[in-house]
Coordinates of C-alpha atoms and ligand atoms in Angstrom, one line a residue:
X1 CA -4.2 17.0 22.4
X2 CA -0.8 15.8 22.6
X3 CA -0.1 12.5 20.3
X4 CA 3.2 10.1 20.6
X5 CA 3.4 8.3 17.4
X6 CA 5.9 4.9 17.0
X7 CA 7.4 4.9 14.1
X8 CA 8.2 7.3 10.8
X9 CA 7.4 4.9 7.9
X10 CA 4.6 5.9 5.5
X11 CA 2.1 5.9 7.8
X12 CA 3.5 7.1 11.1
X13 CA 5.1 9.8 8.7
X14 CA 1.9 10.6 6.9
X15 CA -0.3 10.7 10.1
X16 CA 1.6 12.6 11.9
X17 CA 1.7 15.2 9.8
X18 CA -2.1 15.3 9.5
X19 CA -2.9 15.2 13.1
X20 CA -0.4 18.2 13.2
X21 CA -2.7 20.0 10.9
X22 CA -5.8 18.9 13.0
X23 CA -4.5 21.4 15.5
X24 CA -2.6 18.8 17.7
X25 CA 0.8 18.5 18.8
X26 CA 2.7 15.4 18.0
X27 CA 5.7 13.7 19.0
X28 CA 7.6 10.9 16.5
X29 CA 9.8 8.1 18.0
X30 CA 12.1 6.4 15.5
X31 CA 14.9 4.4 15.5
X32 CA 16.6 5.6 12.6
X33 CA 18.4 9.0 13.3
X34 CA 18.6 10.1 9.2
X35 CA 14.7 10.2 9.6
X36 CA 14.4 11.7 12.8
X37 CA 16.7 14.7 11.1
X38 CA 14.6 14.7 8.0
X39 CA 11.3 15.2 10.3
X40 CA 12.7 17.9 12.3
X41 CA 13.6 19.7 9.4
X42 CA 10.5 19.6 8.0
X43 CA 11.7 17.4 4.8
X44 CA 9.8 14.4 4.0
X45 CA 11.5 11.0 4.2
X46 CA 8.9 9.3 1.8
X47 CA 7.3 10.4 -1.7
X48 CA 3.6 11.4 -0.8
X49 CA 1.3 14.2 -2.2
X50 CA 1.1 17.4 -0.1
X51 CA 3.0 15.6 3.0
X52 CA 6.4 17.9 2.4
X53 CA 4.2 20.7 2.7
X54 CA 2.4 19.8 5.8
X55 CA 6.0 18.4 7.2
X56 CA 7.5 21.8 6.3
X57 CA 4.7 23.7 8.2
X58 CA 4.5 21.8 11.3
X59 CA 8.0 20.7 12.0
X60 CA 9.6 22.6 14.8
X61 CA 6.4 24.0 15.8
X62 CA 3.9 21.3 16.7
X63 CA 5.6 18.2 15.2
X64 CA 9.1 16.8 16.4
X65 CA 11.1 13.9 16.4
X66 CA 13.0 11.6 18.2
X67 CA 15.1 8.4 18.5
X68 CA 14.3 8.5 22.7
X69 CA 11.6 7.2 23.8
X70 CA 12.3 8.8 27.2
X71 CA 11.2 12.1 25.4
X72 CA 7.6 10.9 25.9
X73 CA 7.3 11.1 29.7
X74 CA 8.1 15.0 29.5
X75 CA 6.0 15.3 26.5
X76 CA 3.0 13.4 28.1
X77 CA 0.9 12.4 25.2
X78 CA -2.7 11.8 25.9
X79 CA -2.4 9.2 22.9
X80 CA 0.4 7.0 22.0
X81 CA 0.2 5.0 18.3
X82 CA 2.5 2.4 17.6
X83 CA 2.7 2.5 13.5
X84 CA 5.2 -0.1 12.8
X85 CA 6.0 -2.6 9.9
X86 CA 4.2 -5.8 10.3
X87 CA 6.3 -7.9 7.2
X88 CA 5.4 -11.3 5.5
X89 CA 6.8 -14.4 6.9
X90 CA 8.4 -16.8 4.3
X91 CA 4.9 -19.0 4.7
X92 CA 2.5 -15.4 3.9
X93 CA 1.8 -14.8 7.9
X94 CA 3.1 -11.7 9.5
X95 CA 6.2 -10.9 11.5
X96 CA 5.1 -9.1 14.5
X97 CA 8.6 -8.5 15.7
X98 CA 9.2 -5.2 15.1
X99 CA 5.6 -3.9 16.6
X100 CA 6.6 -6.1 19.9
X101 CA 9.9 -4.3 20.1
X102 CA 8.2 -1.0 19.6
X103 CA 5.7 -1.8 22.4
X104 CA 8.4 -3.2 24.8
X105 CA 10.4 0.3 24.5
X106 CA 7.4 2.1 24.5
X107 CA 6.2 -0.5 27.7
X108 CA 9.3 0.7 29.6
X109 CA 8.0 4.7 29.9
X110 CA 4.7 4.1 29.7
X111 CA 4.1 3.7 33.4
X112 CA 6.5 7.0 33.7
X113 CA 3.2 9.2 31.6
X114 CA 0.9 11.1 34.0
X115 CA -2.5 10.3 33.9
X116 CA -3.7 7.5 31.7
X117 CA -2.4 7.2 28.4
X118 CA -3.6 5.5 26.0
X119 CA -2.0 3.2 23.1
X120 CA -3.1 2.9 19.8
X121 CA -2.0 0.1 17.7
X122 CA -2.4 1.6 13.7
X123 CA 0.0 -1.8 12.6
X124 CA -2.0 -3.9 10.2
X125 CA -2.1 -7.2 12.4
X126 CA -4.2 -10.0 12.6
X127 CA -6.6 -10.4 14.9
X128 CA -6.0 -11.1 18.3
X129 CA -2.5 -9.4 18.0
X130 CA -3.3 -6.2 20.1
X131 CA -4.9 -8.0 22.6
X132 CA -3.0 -11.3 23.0
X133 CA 0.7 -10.1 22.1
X134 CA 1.0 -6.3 22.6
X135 CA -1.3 -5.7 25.3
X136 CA 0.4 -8.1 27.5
X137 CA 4.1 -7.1 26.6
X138 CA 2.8 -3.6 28.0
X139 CA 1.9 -4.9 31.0
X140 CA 4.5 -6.4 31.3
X141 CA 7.1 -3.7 30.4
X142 CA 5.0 -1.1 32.5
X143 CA 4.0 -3.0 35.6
X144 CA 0.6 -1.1 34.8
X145 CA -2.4 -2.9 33.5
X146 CA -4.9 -2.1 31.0
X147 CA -7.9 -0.5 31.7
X148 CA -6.5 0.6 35.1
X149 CA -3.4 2.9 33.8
X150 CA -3.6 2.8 30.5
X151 CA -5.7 2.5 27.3
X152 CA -5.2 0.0 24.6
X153 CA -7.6 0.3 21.4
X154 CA -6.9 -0.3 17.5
X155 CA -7.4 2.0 14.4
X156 CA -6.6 0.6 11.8
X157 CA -5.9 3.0 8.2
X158 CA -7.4 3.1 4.7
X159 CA -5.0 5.7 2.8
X160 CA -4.0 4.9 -0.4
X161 CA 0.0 5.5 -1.3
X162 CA -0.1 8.4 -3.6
X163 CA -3.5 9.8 -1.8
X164 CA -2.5 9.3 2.0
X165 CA -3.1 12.4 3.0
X166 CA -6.4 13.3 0.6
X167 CA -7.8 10.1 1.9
X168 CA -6.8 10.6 5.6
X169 CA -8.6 14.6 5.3
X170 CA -11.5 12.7 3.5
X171 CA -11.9 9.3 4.7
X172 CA -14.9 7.2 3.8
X173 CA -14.9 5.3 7.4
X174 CA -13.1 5.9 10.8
X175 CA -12.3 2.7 12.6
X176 CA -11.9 2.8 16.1
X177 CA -11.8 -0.6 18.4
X178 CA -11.3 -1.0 21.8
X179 CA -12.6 -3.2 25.0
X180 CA -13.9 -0.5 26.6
X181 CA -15.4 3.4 26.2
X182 CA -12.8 4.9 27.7
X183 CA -10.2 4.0 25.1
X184 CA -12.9 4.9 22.4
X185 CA -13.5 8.1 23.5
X186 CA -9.8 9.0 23.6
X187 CA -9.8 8.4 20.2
X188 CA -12.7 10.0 19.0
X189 CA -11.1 12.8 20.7
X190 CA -8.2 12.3 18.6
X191 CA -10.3 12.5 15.5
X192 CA -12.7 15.1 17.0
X193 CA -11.7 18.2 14.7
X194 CA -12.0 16.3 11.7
X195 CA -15.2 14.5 12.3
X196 CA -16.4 18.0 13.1
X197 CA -15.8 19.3 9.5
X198 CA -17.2 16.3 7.5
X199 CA -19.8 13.6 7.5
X200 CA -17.2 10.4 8.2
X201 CA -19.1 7.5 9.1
X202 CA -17.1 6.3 13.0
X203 CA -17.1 2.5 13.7
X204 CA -17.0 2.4 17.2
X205 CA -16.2 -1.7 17.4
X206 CA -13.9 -4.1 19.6
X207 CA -10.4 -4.6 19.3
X208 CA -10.6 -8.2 17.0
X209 CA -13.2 -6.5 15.0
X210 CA -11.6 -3.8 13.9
X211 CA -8.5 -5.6 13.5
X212 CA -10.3 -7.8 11.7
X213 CA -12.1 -5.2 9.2
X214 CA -9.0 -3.9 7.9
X215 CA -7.7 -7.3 6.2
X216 CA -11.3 -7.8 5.6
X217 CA -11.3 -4.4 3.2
X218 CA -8.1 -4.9 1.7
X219 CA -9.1 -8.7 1.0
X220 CA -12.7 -7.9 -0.6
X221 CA -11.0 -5.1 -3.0
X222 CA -7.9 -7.5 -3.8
X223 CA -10.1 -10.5 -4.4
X224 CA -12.4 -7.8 -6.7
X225 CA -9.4 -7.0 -8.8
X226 CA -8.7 -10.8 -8.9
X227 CA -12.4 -11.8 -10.1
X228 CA -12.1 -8.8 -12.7
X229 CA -9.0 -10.3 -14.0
X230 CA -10.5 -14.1 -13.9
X231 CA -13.4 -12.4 -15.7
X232 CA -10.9 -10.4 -18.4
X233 CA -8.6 -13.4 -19.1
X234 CA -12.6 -15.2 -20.4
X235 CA -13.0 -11.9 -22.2
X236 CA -9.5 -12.3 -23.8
X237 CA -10.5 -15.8 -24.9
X238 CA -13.7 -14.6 -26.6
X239 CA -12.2 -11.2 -27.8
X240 CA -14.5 -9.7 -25.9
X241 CA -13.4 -6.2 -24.5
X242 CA -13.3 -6.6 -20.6
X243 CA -13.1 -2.2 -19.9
X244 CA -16.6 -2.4 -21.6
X245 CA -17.8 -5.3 -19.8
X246 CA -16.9 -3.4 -16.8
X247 CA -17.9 -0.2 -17.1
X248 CA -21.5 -1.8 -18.0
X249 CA -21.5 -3.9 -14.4
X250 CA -20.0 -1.1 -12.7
X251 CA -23.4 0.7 -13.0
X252 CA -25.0 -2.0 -10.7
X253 CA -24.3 -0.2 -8.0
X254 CA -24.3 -3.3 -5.8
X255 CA -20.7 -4.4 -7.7
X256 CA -20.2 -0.4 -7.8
X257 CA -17.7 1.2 -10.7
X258 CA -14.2 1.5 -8.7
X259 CA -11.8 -1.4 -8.7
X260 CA -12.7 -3.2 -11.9
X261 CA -9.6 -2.5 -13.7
X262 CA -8.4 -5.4 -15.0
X263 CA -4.7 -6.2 -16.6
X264 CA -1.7 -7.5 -14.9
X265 CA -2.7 -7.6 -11.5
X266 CA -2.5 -5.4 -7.8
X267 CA 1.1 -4.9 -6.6
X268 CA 2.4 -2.9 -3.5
X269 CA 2.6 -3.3 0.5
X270 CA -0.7 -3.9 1.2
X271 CA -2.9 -6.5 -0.7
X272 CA -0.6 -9.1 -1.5
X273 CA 1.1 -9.3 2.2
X274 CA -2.5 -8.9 3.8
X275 CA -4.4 -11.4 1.9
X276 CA -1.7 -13.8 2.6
X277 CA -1.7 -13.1 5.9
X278 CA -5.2 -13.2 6.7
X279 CA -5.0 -16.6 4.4
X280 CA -1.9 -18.0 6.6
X281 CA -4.3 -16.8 10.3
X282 CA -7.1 -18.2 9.1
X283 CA -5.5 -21.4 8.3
X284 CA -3.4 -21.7 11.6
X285 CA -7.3 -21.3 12.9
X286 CA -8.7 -24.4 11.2
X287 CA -10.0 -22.7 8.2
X288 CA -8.8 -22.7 4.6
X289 CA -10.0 -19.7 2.6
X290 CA -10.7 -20.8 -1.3
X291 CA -11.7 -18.2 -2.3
X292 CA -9.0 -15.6 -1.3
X293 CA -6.4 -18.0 -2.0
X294 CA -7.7 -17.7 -5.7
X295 CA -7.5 -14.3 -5.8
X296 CA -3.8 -14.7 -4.9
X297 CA -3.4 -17.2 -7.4
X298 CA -5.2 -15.5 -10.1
X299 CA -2.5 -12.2 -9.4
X300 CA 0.5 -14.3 -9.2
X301 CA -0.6 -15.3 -12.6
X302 CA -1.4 -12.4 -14.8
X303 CA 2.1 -11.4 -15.3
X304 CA 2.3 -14.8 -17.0
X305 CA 0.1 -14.2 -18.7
X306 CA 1.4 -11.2 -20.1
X307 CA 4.7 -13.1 -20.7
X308 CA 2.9 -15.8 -22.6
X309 CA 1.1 -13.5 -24.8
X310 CA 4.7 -11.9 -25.9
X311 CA 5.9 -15.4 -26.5
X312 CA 2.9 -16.0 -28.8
X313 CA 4.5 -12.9 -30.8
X314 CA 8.1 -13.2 -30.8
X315 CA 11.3 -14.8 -29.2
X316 CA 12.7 -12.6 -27.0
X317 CA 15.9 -14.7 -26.3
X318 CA 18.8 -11.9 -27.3
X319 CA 16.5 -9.4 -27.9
X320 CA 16.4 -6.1 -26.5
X321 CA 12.5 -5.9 -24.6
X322 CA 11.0 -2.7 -23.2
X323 CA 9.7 -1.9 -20.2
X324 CA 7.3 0.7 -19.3
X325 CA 6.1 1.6 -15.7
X326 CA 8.4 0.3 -12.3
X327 CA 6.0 1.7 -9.7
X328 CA 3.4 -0.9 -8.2
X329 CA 1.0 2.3 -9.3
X330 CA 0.9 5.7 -10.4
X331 CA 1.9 8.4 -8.7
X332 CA 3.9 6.7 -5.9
X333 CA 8.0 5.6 -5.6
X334 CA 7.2 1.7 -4.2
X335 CA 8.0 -1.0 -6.3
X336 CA 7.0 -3.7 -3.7
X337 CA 5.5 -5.8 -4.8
X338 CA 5.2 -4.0 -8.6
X339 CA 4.0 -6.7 -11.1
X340 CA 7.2 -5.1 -12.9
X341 CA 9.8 -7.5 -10.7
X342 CA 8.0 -11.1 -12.1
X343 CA 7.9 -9.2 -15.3
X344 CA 11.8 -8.2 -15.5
X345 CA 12.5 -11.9 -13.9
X346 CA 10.5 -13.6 -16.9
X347 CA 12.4 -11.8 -19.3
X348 CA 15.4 -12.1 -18.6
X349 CA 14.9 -16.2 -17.7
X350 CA 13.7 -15.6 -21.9
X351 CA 17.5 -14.4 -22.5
X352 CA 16.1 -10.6 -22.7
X353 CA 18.3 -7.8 -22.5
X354 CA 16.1 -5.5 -20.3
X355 CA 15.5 -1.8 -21.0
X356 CA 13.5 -0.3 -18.4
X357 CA 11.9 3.2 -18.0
X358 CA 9.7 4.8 -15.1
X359 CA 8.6 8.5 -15.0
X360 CA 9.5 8.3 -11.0
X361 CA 12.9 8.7 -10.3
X362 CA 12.8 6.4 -7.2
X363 CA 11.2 3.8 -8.7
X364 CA 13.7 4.1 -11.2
X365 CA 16.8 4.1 -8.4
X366 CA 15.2 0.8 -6.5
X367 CA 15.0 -1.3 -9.7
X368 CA 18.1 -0.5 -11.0
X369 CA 19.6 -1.7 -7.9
X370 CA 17.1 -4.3 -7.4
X371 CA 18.5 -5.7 -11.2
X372 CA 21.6 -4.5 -11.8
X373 CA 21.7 -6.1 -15.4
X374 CA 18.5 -4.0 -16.7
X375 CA 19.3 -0.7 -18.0
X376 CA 17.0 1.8 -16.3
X377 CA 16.5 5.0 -18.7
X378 CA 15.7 8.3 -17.8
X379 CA 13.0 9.2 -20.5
X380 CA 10.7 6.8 -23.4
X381 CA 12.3 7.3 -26.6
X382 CA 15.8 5.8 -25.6
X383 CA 14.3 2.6 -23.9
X384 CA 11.7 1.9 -27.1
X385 CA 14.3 2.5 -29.3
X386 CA 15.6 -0.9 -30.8
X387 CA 13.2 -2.7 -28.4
X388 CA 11.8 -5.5 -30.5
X389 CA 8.4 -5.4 -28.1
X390 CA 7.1 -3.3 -25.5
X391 CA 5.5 -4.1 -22.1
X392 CA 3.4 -1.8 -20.4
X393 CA 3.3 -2.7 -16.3
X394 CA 2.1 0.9 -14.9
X395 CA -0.7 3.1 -16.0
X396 CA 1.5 5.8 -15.8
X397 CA -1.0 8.7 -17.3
X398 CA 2.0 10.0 -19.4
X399 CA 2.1 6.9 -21.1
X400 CA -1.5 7.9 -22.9
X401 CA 1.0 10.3 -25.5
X402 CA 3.2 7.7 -26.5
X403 CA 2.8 8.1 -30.2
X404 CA 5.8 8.3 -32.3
X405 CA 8.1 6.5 -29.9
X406 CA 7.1 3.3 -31.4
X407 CA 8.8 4.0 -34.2
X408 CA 11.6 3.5 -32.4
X409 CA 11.5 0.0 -31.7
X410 CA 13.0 -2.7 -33.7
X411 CA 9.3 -4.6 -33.8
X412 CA 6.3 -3.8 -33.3
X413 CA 4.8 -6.2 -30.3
X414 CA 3.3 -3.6 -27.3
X415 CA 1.9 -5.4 -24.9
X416 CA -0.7 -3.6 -22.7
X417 CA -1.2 -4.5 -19.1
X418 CA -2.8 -1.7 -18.0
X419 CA -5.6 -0.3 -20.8
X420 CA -3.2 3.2 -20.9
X421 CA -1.1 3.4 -24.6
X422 CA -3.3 4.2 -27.6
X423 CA -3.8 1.5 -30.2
X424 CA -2.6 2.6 -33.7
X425 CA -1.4 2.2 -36.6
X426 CA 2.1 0.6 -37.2
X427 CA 2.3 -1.6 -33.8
X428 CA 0.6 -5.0 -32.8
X429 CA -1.1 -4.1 -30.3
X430 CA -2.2 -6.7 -27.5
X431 CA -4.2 -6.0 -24.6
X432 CA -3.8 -8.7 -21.6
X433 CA -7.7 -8.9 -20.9
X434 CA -9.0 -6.9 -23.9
Ligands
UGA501 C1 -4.5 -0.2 -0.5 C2 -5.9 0.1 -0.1 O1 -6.6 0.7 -1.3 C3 -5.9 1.2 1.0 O2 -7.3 1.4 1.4 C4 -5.2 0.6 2.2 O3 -5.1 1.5 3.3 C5 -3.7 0.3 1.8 O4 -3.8 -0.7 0.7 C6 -3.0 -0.3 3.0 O5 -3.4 -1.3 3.5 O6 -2.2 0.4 3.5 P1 -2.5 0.9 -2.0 O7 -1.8 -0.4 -1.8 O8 -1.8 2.2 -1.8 O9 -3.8 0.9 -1.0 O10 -3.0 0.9 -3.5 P2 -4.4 0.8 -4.3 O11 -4.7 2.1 -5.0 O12 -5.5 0.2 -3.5 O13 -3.9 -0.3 -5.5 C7 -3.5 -1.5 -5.1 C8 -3.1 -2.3 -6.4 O14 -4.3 -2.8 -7.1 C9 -2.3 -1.5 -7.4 O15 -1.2 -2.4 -7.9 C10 -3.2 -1.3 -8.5 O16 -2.6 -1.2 -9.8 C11 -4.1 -2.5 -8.5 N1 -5.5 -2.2 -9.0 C12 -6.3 -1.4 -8.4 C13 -5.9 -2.9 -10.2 O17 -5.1 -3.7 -10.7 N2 -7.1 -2.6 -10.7 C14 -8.0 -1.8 -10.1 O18 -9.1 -1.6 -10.6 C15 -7.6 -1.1 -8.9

């Protein structure tokens, strides 16, 4: 099939690349020329597992990029995405902006694509969105109507930064919504070749629902790392080790083992602007969610936490503080988000000087410029050293080895917000829930 996808962030990058490798041929449309370049070349614009490679195998061939959206009425995709940022408001609800502009340009060729195309809306918006703001500004853009020249259906993603494309060859769930079978079946189509090789459970749903089951996923599992951090801070108070409280009610396999990590909270693009802005819709409907608002409560708070516990240890006010792991996780370049940036601010409201260290170099590169005042290191042993404590925001699996750096330090306070460095002799070890 032939695909038009809307934008080149990390998921319009990230799918495209993997409906490429399904066997289809894709077209990107971006606004920004350096990433149009870096596509056609075959060079990834964003740090993801295995995505260079497919990029490098597919560019040229059956992937390619644009900045026209005029390129898509010679290309005539069967199926046009729009994968476009959806960013927080100041009050938590979602600026829907950019995906309107997206859809207005794409509005003003669609009715120029043979036969009837239809548009896929992969944006993480609240419900109603597709069919209240973007539906209509197609309409009105095209002078075509929906369900008569064109398609309009959601499906919404699941991947994982640092997994995307693992999780988007192995998903657990496709998610497909739409008012009508037509739109459905184009994207079961889409999917076809990889339904084909695996047993993926397809949720063939309307377009509020499935709109609707994405914040609803990302809000159970945020709220889950919330209620196992509620739960950890009691363990802390009792000195009762929350990882083996967890691993014991992880075997119930109605609360299920994944996602009971608890420390200094979840970070990133996802779970902290999507419970917000599921907590901001619901409200502008007449309903205030408790419980979710908690959970955000409970994360804003944990990097207190972790603040407090060091003040229970030592003033920091001059002092030169460590800080291990920038990423919001493992194995990914984003700090948005990353419980390191209310971590950096606390410490240097203390009087701090800052030392700062992250085995990814672009995590590295978007806090230094992010704090200009906090010296970002390029290895462990310089940062420890004459750090008079040590606070561990990533779990970073190199950070397991750390051994003799501590000797390094100027005192011996490690803070540990994530369960990874090794308790032992000759530091004062404190876990936040443990
Ligand atoms: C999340 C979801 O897991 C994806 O399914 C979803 O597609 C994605 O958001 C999205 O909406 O685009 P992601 O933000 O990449 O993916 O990261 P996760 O691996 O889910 O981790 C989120 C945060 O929770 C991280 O800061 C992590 O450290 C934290 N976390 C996770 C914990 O603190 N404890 C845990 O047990 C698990």
């Amino acid at each position: 099939m032939k695909l038009g996808i809307v934008g080149s962030g990390y998921v319009g990058t990230t799918v495209a690349a993997c409906f490429a490798d399904l066997g289809h041929e894709v077209m990107n449309v971006d606004v920004d020329e350096s990433i149009v370049r870096r596509l056609n070349e075959g060079d990834a614009p964003i740090s993801e597992p295995g995505l260079g490679d497919l990029l490098s195998q597919y560019a040229g061939s059956s992937l390619f990029a644009t900045t026209d959206y005029g390129d898509l009425v010679d290309f005539g995709p069967d199926v046009i995405f729009l994968a476009l940022p959806t960013p927080s408001n100041d009050d938590g609800s979602i600026d829907t902006a950019v995906v309107e502009a997206g859809a207005e340009s794409l509005g003003g060729v669609l009715g120029d694509i043979e036969d009837y195309p239809t548009v896929v809306v992969k944006s993480t918006v609240v419900p109603g969105t597709t069919e209240d703001v973007i539906g209509p500004t197609l309409e009105l853009e095209s002078g075509g109507r929906i369900g008569v020249d064109f398609g309009l259906a959601t499906n919404p993603e699941f991947l994982r930064e640092g997994s995307a494309v693992d999780d988007f060859t192995s998903p657990d769930k496709v998610v497909f919504g739409a008012d009508d079978d037509r739109a459905l079946d184009a994207l079961e189509s889409v999917y076809a070749p990889l339904l084909e090789k695996s047993d993926v459970s397809v949720v063939r749903t309307g377009l509020r629902e499935a709109e609707m089951i994405k914040y609803a996923n990302n809000a159970f599992l945020a709220a889950k790392v919330s209620l196992v951090n509620d739960i950890g801070n009691i363990c802390k108070e009792y000195g009762v080790d929350a990882y083996e409280v967890a691993e014991a009610i992880g075997l119930d396999d109605r609360i299920g083992e994944q996602f009971l990590r608890s420390g200094v909270g979840f970070g990133g693009s996802c779970f902290p602007k999507d419970v917000n802005a599921i907590v901001a819709a619901a409200r502008e409907e007449g309903y205030d969610p408790a419980l979710l608002q908690a959970a955000i409560d409970v994360n804003d708070r944990q990097p207190q936490r972790m603040l407090d516990l060091l003040d229970s240890h030592v003033d920091v006010s001059g002092e030169r503080v460590a800080v291990l792991g920038l990423a919001f996780k493992p194995g990914t370049d984003d700090v948005r988000n990353s419980r390191a940036i209310p971590i950096i601010e606390g410490l240097q409201e203390r009087g701090a000087s800052v030392v700062a260290y992250d085995p990814n170099e672009g995590a590295a590169a978007a806090i230094r410029e992010r704090f200009p005042d906090v010296e970002v290191l390029a290895s462990p042993s310089p940062t420890l050293s004459g750090a008079v404590a040590t606070l561990v925001v990533t779990d970073w699996p190199a950070f397991a080895d750390l051994d003799l750096e501590f000797d390094l330090m100027s005192g011996d306070v490690v803070i540990d917000g994530r369960r990874i460095v090794e308790r032992r002799d000759g530091i004062t070890y404190e876990g936040l829930t443990w």
